[in-house]
Amino acid sequence: MRIVVDWDRCTGMGMCESLAPDVFEVDDDGSLIVHSEEVPEGQEGEVREAVASCPTEALSLEGE
Ligand code: SF4
């Protein structure tokens, strides 16, 4: 399963980082860094929660 980011929608709010900090990071200037495009084993729950919680719906999952 792969994480897809709609970069035009992401506003760097960091909700995803707070829910799945191993996968998402928002740096000091508000840019999102995705550490692993593939959802790491054992992190599916956190990543799904992060995807569902993004206020701008910038995140989606591919290959479910
Ligand atoms: S929660 Fe959504 S808008 Fe905020 S940094 Fe993550 S992807 Fe971007």
PDB file of C-alpha atoms and ligand atoms in Angstrom:
ATOM      1  CA  MET A   1       0.000   0.000   0.000  1.00  0.00           C
ATOM      2  CA  ARG A   2       1.373   3.358  -1.056  1.00  0.00           C
ATOM      3  CA  ILE A   3       0.843   6.865   0.310  1.00  0.00           C
ATOM      4  CA  VAL A   4      -0.144   9.483  -2.243  1.00  0.00           C
ATOM      5  CA  VAL A   5       0.114  13.186  -1.429  1.00  0.00           C
ATOM      6  CA  ASP A   6      -1.772  15.876  -3.297  1.00  0.00           C
ATOM      7  CA  TRP A   7       0.871  18.545  -2.823  1.00  0.00           C
ATOM      8  CA  ASP A   8      -1.444  21.334  -3.968  1.00  0.00           C
ATOM      9  CA  ARG A   9      -3.745  20.585  -1.048  1.00  0.00           C
ATOM     10  CA  CYS A  10      -1.210  20.050   1.717  1.00  0.00           C
ATOM     11  CA  THR A  11      -0.932  23.115   3.911  1.00  0.00           C
ATOM     12  CA  GLY A  12       1.658  21.695   6.293  1.00  0.00           C
ATOM     13  CA  MET A  13      -0.665  21.585   9.260  1.00  0.00           C
ATOM     14  CA  GLY A  14       1.056  18.544  10.691  1.00  0.00           C
ATOM     15  CA  MET A  15      -1.966  16.529  11.744  1.00  0.00           C
ATOM     16  CA  CYS A  16      -0.497  13.562   9.903  1.00  0.00           C
ATOM     17  CA  GLU A  17       2.799  13.961  11.748  1.00  0.00           C
ATOM     18  CA  SER A  18       1.133  13.854  15.130  1.00  0.00           C
ATOM     19  CA  LEU A  19      -0.694  10.620  14.237  1.00  0.00           C
ATOM     20  CA  ALA A  20       2.057   8.777  12.368  1.00  0.00           C
ATOM     21  CA  PRO A  21       5.359  10.484  13.227  1.00  0.00           C
ATOM     22  CA  ASP A  22       7.535   7.687  11.794  1.00  0.00           C
ATOM     23  CA  VAL A  23       6.090   8.264   8.349  1.00  0.00           C
ATOM     24  CA  PHE A  24       5.226  11.969   8.173  1.00  0.00           C
ATOM     25  CA  GLU A  25       7.270  14.967   9.220  1.00  0.00           C
ATOM     26  CA  VAL A  26       6.578  18.652   8.755  1.00  0.00           C
ATOM     27  CA  ASP A  27       9.791  20.646   8.738  1.00  0.00           C
ATOM     28  CA  ASP A  28      10.299  24.124  10.167  1.00  0.00           C
ATOM     29  CA  ASP A  29       9.109  25.911   7.041  1.00  0.00           C
ATOM     30  CA  GLY A  30       5.893  23.872   6.911  1.00  0.00           C
ATOM     31  CA  SER A  31       6.916  21.435   4.178  1.00  0.00           C
ATOM     32  CA  LEU A  32       5.728  17.887   4.490  1.00  0.00           C
ATOM     33  CA  ILE A  33       8.320  15.127   4.252  1.00  0.00           C
ATOM     34  CA  VAL A  34       7.085  11.577   3.689  1.00  0.00           C
ATOM     35  CA  HIS A  35       9.736   9.232   5.054  1.00  0.00           C
ATOM     36  CA  SER A  36       8.315   6.147   3.442  1.00  0.00           C
ATOM     37  CA  GLU A  37       5.996   6.093   0.441  1.00  0.00           C
ATOM     38  CA  GLU A  38       5.217   2.477   1.131  1.00  0.00           C
ATOM     39  CA  VAL A  39       3.249   2.057   4.341  1.00  0.00           C
ATOM     40  CA  PRO A  40       5.682   0.363   6.742  1.00  0.00           C
ATOM     41  CA  GLU A  41       4.665  -2.949   8.234  1.00  0.00           C
ATOM     42  CA  GLY A  42       2.822  -2.534  11.505  1.00  0.00           C
ATOM     43  CA  GLN A  43       2.026   1.138  10.838  1.00  0.00           C
ATOM     44  CA  GLU A  44      -1.078   0.658   8.769  1.00  0.00           C
ATOM     45  CA  GLY A  45      -3.445   1.773  11.533  1.00  0.00           C
ATOM     46  CA  GLU A  46      -1.560   4.987  12.240  1.00  0.00           C
ATOM     47  CA  VAL A  47      -1.209   5.817   8.569  1.00  0.00           C
ATOM     48  CA  ARG A  48      -4.897   5.202   7.885  1.00  0.00           C
ATOM     49  CA  GLU A  49      -5.789   7.473  10.773  1.00  0.00           C
ATOM     50  CA  ALA A  50      -3.441  10.163   9.476  1.00  0.00           C
ATOM     51  CA  VAL A  51      -4.932   9.918   5.987  1.00  0.00           C
ATOM     52  CA  ALA A  52      -8.474  10.176   7.367  1.00  0.00           C
ATOM     53  CA  SER A  53      -7.582  13.094   9.633  1.00  0.00           C
ATOM     54  CA  CYS A  54      -5.866  15.365   7.147  1.00  0.00           C
ATOM     55  CA  PRO A  55      -8.002  18.531   7.228  1.00  0.00           C
ATOM     56  CA  THR A  56      -7.427  19.304   3.558  1.00  0.00           C
ATOM     57  CA  GLU A  57      -7.800  15.697   2.327  1.00  0.00           C
ATOM     58  CA  ALA A  58      -4.328  15.853   0.838  1.00  0.00           C
ATOM     59  CA  LEU A  59      -3.543  12.215   1.630  1.00  0.00           C
ATOM     60  CA  SER A  60      -4.798   9.051   0.050  1.00  0.00           C
ATOM     61  CA  LEU A  61      -3.779   5.414  -0.145  1.00  0.00           C
ATOM     62  CA  GLU A  62      -3.182   3.492  -3.331  1.00  0.00           C
ATOM     63  CA  GLY A  63      -3.197  -0.244  -3.812  1.00  0.00           C
ATOM     64  CA  GLU A  64      -5.472  -1.180  -0.940  1.00  0.00           C
TER      65      GLU A  64
HETATM   66  S1  SF4 B   1      -2.245  16.692   7.753  1.00  0.00           S
HETATM   67 FE1  SF4 B   1      -2.599  17.012   5.553  1.00  0.00          FE
HETATM   68  S2  SF4 B   1      -2.287  19.184   5.231  1.00  0.00           S
HETATM   69 FE2  SF4 B   1      -1.377  18.646   7.185  1.00  0.00          FE
HETATM   70  S3  SF4 B   1       0.785  18.210   6.710  1.00  0.00           S
HETATM   71 FE3  SF4 B   1      -0.340  16.296   6.667  1.00  0.00          FE
HETATM   72  S4  SF4 B   1      -0.890  16.037   4.524  1.00  0.00           S
HETATM   73 FE4  SF4 B   1      -0.372  18.149   4.780  1.00  0.00          FE
END
